[in-house]
Coordinates of C-alpha atoms and ligand atoms in Angstrom, one line a residue:
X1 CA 0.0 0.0 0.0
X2 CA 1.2 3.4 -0.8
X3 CA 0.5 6.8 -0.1
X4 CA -1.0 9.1 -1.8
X5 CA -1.1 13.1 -1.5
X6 CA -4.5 15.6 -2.5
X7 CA -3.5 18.3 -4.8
X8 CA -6.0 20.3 -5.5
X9 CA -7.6 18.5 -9.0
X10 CA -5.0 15.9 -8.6
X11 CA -4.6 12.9 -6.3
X12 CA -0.6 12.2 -6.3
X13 CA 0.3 8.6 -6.2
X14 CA 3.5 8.9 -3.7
X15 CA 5.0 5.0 -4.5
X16 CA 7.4 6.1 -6.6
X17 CA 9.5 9.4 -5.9
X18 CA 8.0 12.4 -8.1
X19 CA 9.9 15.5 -9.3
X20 CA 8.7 19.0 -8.7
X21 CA 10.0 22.0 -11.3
X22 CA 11.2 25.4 -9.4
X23 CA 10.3 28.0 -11.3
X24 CA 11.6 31.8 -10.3
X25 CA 9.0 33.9 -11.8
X26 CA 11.7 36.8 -10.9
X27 CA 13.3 39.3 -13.3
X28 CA 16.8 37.9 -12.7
X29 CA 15.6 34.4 -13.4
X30 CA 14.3 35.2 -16.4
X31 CA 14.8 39.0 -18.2
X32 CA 13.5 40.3 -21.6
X33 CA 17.2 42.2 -21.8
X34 CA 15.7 45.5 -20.8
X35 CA 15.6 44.0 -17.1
X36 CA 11.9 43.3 -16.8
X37 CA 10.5 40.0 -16.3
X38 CA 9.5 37.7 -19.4
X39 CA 6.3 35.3 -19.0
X40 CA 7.3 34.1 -21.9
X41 CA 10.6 32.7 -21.6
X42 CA 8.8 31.6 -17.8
X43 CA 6.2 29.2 -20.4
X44 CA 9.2 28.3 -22.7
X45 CA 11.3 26.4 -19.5
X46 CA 7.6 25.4 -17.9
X47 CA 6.8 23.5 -21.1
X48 CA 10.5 22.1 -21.4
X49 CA 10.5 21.0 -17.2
X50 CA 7.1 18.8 -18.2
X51 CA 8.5 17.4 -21.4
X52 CA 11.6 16.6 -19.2
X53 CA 9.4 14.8 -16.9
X54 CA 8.5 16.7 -14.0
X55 CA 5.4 15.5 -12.4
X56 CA 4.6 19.2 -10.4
X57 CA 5.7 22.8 -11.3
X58 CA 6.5 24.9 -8.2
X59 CA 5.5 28.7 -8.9
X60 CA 6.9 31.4 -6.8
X61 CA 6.7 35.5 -7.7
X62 CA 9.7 35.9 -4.6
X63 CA 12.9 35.0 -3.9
X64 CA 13.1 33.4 -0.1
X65 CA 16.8 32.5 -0.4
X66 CA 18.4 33.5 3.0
X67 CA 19.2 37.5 2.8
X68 CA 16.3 38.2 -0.1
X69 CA 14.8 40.9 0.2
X70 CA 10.9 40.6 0.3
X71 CA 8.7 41.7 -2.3
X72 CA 5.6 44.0 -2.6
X73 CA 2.4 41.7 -2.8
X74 CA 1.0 43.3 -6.0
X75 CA 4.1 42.4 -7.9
X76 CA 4.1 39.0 -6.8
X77 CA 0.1 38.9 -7.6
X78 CA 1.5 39.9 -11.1
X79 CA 4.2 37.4 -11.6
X80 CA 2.6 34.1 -10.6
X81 CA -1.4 34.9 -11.5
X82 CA -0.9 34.7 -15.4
X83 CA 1.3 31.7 -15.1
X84 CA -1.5 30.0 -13.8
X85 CA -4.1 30.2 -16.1
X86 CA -1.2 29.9 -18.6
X87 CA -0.7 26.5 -17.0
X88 CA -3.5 25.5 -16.1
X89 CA -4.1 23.1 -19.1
X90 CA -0.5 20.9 -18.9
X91 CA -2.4 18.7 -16.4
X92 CA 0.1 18.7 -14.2
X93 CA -0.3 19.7 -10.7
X94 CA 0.8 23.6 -9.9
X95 CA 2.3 24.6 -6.8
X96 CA 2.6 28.4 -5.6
X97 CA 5.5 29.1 -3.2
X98 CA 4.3 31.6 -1.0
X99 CA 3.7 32.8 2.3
X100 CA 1.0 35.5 2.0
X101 CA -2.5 34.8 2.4
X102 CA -3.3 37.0 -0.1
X103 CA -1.6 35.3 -2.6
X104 CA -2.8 32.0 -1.6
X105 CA -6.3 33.3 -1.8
X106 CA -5.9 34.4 -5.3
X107 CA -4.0 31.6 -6.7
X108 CA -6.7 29.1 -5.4
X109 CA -9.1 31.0 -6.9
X110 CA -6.7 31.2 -10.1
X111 CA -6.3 27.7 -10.2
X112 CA -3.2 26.3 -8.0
X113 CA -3.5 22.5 -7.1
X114 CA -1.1 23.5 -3.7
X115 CA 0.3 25.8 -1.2
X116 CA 4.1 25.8 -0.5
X117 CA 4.7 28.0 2.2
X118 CA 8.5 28.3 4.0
X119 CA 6.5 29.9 6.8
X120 CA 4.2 26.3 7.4
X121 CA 0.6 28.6 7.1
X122 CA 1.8 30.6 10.5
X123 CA 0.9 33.9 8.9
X124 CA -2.2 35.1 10.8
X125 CA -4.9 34.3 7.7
X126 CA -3.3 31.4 6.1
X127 CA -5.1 28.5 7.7
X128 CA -8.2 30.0 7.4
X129 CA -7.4 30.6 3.2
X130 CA -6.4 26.5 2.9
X131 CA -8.9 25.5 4.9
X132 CA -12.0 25.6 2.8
X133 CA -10.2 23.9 -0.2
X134 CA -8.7 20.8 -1.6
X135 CA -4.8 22.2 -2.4
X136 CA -2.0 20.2 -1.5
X137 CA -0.1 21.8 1.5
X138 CA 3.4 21.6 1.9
X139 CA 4.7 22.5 5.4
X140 CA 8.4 24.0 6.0
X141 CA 10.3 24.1 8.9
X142 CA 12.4 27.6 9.3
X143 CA 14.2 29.3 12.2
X144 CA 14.3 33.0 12.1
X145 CA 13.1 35.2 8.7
X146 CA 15.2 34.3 4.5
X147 CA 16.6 38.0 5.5
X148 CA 18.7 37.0 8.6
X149 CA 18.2 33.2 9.3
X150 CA 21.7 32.0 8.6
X151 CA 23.4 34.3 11.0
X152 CA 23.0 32.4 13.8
X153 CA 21.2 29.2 14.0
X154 CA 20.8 27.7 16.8
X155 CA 18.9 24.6 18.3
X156 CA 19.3 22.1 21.4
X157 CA 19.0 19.1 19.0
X158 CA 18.3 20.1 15.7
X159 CA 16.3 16.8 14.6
X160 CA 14.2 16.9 17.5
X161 CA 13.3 20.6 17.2
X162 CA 12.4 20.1 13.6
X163 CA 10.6 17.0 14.3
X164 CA 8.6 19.1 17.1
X165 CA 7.7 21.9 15.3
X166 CA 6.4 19.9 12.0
X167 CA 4.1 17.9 14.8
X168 CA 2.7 20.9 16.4
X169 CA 1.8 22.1 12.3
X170 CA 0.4 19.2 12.1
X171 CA -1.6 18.7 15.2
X172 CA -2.7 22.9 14.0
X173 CA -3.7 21.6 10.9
X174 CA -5.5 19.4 11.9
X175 CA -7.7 21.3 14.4
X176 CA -8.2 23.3 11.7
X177 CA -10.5 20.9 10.2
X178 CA -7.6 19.9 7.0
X179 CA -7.4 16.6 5.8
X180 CA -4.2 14.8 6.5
X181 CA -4.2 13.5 2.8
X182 CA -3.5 17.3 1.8
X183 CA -0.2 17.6 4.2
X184 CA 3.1 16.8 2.8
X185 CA 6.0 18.2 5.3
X186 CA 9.9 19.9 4.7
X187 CA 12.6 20.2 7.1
X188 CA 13.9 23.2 5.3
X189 CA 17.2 22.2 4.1
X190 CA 19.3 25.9 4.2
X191 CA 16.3 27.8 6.2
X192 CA 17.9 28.5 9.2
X193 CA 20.2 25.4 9.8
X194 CA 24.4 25.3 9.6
X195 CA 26.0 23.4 6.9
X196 CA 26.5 20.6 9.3
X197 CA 22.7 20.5 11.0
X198 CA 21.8 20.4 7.3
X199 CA 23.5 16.9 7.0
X200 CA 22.5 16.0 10.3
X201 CA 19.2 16.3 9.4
X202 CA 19.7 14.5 5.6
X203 CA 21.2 11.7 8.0
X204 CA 18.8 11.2 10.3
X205 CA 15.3 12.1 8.1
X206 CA 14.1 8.4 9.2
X207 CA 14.2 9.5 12.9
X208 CA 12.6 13.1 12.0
X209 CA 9.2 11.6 10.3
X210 CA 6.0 12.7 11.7
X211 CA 3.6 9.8 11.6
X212 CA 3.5 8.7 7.9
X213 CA 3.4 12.4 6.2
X214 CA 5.2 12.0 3.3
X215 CA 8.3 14.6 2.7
X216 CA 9.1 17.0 0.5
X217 CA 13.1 17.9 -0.3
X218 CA 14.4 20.5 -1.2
X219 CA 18.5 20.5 -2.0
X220 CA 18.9 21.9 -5.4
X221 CA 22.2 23.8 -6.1
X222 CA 21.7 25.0 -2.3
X223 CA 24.7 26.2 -0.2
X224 CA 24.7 23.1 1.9
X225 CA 26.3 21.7 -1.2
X226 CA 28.4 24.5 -2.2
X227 CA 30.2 24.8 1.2
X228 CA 31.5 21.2 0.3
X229 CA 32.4 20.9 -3.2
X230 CA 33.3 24.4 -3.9
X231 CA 31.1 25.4 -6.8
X232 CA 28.8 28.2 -7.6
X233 CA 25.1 27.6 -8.0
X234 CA 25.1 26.6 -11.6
X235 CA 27.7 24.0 -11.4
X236 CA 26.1 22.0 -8.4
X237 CA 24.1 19.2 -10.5
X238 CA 26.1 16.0 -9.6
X239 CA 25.6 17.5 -5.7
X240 CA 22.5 18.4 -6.1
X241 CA 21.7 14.4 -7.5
X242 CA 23.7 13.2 -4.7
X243 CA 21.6 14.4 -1.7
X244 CA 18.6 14.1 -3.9
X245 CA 19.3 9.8 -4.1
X246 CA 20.0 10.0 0.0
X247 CA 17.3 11.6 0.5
X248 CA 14.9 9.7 -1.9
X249 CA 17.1 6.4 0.4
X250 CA 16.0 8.0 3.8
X251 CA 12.2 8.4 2.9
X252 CA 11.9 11.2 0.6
X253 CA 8.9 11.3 -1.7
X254 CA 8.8 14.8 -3.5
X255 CA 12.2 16.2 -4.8
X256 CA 12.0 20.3 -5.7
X257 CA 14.9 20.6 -8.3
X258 CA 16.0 23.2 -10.9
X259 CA 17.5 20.5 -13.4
X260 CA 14.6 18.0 -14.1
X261 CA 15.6 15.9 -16.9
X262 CA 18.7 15.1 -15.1
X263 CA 17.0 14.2 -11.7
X264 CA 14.2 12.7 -13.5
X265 CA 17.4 10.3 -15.3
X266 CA 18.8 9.8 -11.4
X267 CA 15.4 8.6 -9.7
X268 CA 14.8 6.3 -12.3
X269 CA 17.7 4.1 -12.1
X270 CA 17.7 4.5 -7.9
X271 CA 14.1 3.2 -8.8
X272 CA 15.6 0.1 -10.8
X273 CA 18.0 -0.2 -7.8
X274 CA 15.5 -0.8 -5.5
X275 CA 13.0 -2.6 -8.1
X276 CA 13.6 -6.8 -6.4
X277 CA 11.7 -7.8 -9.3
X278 CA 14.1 -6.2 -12.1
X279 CA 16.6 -9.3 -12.5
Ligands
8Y7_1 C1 12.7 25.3 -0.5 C2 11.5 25.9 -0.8 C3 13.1 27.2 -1.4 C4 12.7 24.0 0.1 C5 10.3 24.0 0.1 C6 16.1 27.5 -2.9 C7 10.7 28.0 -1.7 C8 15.5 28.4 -1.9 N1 13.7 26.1 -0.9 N2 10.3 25.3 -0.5 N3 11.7 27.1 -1.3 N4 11.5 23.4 0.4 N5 9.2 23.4 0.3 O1 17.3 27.5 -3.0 O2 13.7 23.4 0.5 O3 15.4 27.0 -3.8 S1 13.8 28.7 -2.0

């Protein structure tokens, strides 16, 4: 028996590991060359992630790396509204990362299939937003705030903290009156964790599980990997697969990755690996 995640007009099948698509709807991630954003070079690498195989897109109008600034909420209404309904026909499920309820209002209404939110619905208005709806909800652990959470991270035992915190969500959630099929959780790899509590929590993912939620990863091109193979962003793919296989090995279910065709290629022989039945 496997398990299975609601998203929105999709029910994901979760016994095999599925690859979500990030896509920066930002001006840096994707400029016209006079500086402003272009939806349709956004489409172009949208189509290309779902020909490459990605099984969700991940949406999000503002950066939350650690030390981005935020951004005003009409702007981000701008960027990721139109990619919805541009989407909406791929039949794929979409994702918006975002933490205002605002913007989860109006991309439910505009057609998102689930909620991402780094801030785990905490902002006062969020639950209530979810609530009434059938989106997928993924639920992140982070210490601190993107613009300052890496200067000093601190936890008594950072696999029990995290472990807590995604409980108490849950438990929240819950009372909340949300259906546990909706929840998929994140321990927030880079959001508020040292290089080494972000291995220790990679290493010990079994031991961090809340009943059987499934997890989401994120570990694409992140710092975590940087800090140990000395590479800039763009030149982190055979890290980035690395963790991504572990993680997929300690429990993972969903991996959030800027390179799909190459991950996609990774799960599937890991998959073969573990297929007793391929001889
Ligand atoms: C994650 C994320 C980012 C992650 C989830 C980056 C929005 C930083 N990382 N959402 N978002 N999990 N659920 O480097 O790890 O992609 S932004």
């Amino acid at each position: 028996m496997s398990t299975s995640l609601q998203c929105g007009r999709f029910e994901l099948d979760l016994g095999r590991p599925l690859v979500m698509g990030i896509l920066n709807v930002t001006p840096d991630s994707f400029s016209d060359g006079t500086g402003e954003l272009s939806i349709n070079r956004v489409l172009e690498r949208a189509h290309r992630m779902v020909e490459d195989g990605a099984d969700l897109l991940d949406i999000g109008g503002e950066s939350t790396r650690p030390g981005a600034h935020p951004v005003p909420l009409q702007e981000e209404l701008d960027r990721v509204l139109p990619l919805l309904e541009a989407l909406h026909d791929l039949q794929i499920p979409l994702s918006v990362d975002t933490f205002k309820p605002e913007v989860m209002k109006a991309a439910l209404h505009a057609g998102a299939d689930m909620i991402n939110d780094i801030r785990a619905l905490r902002e006062p208005g969020a639950l209530e937003v979810v609530r009434n709806s059938q989106c997928g909800l993924c639920i992140m652990h982070m210490q601190g705030e993107p613009r300052t959470m890496q200067a000093n991270p601190h936890y008594d035992d950072v696999v029990a903290d995290v472990r807590t915190f995604l409980a108490q969500r849950v438990s929240d959630l819950l009372q909340a009156g949300i259906a546990r099929e909706r929840v998929v959780l994140d321990p927030g790899f880079g959001f508020g964790k040292t290089v080494g509590q972000n291995y220790l929590m990679l290493r010990r993912l079994d031991q961090m599980r809340v009943d059987d939620y499934p997890w989401l990863l994120g570990f694409s091109r992140k710092s975590m990997l940087g800090h140990i193979v000395g590479r800039e962003p763009r030149d982190r793919l055979a890290a980035s697969l690395a963790a991504a296989l572990y993680g997929l090995e300690m429990g993972g279910h969903i991996l959030r990755v800027h390179d799909v065709a190459e991950t996609v290629d990774a799960v599937k022989i890991w998959q073969t690996i573990k297929d007793e039945s391929f001889v």
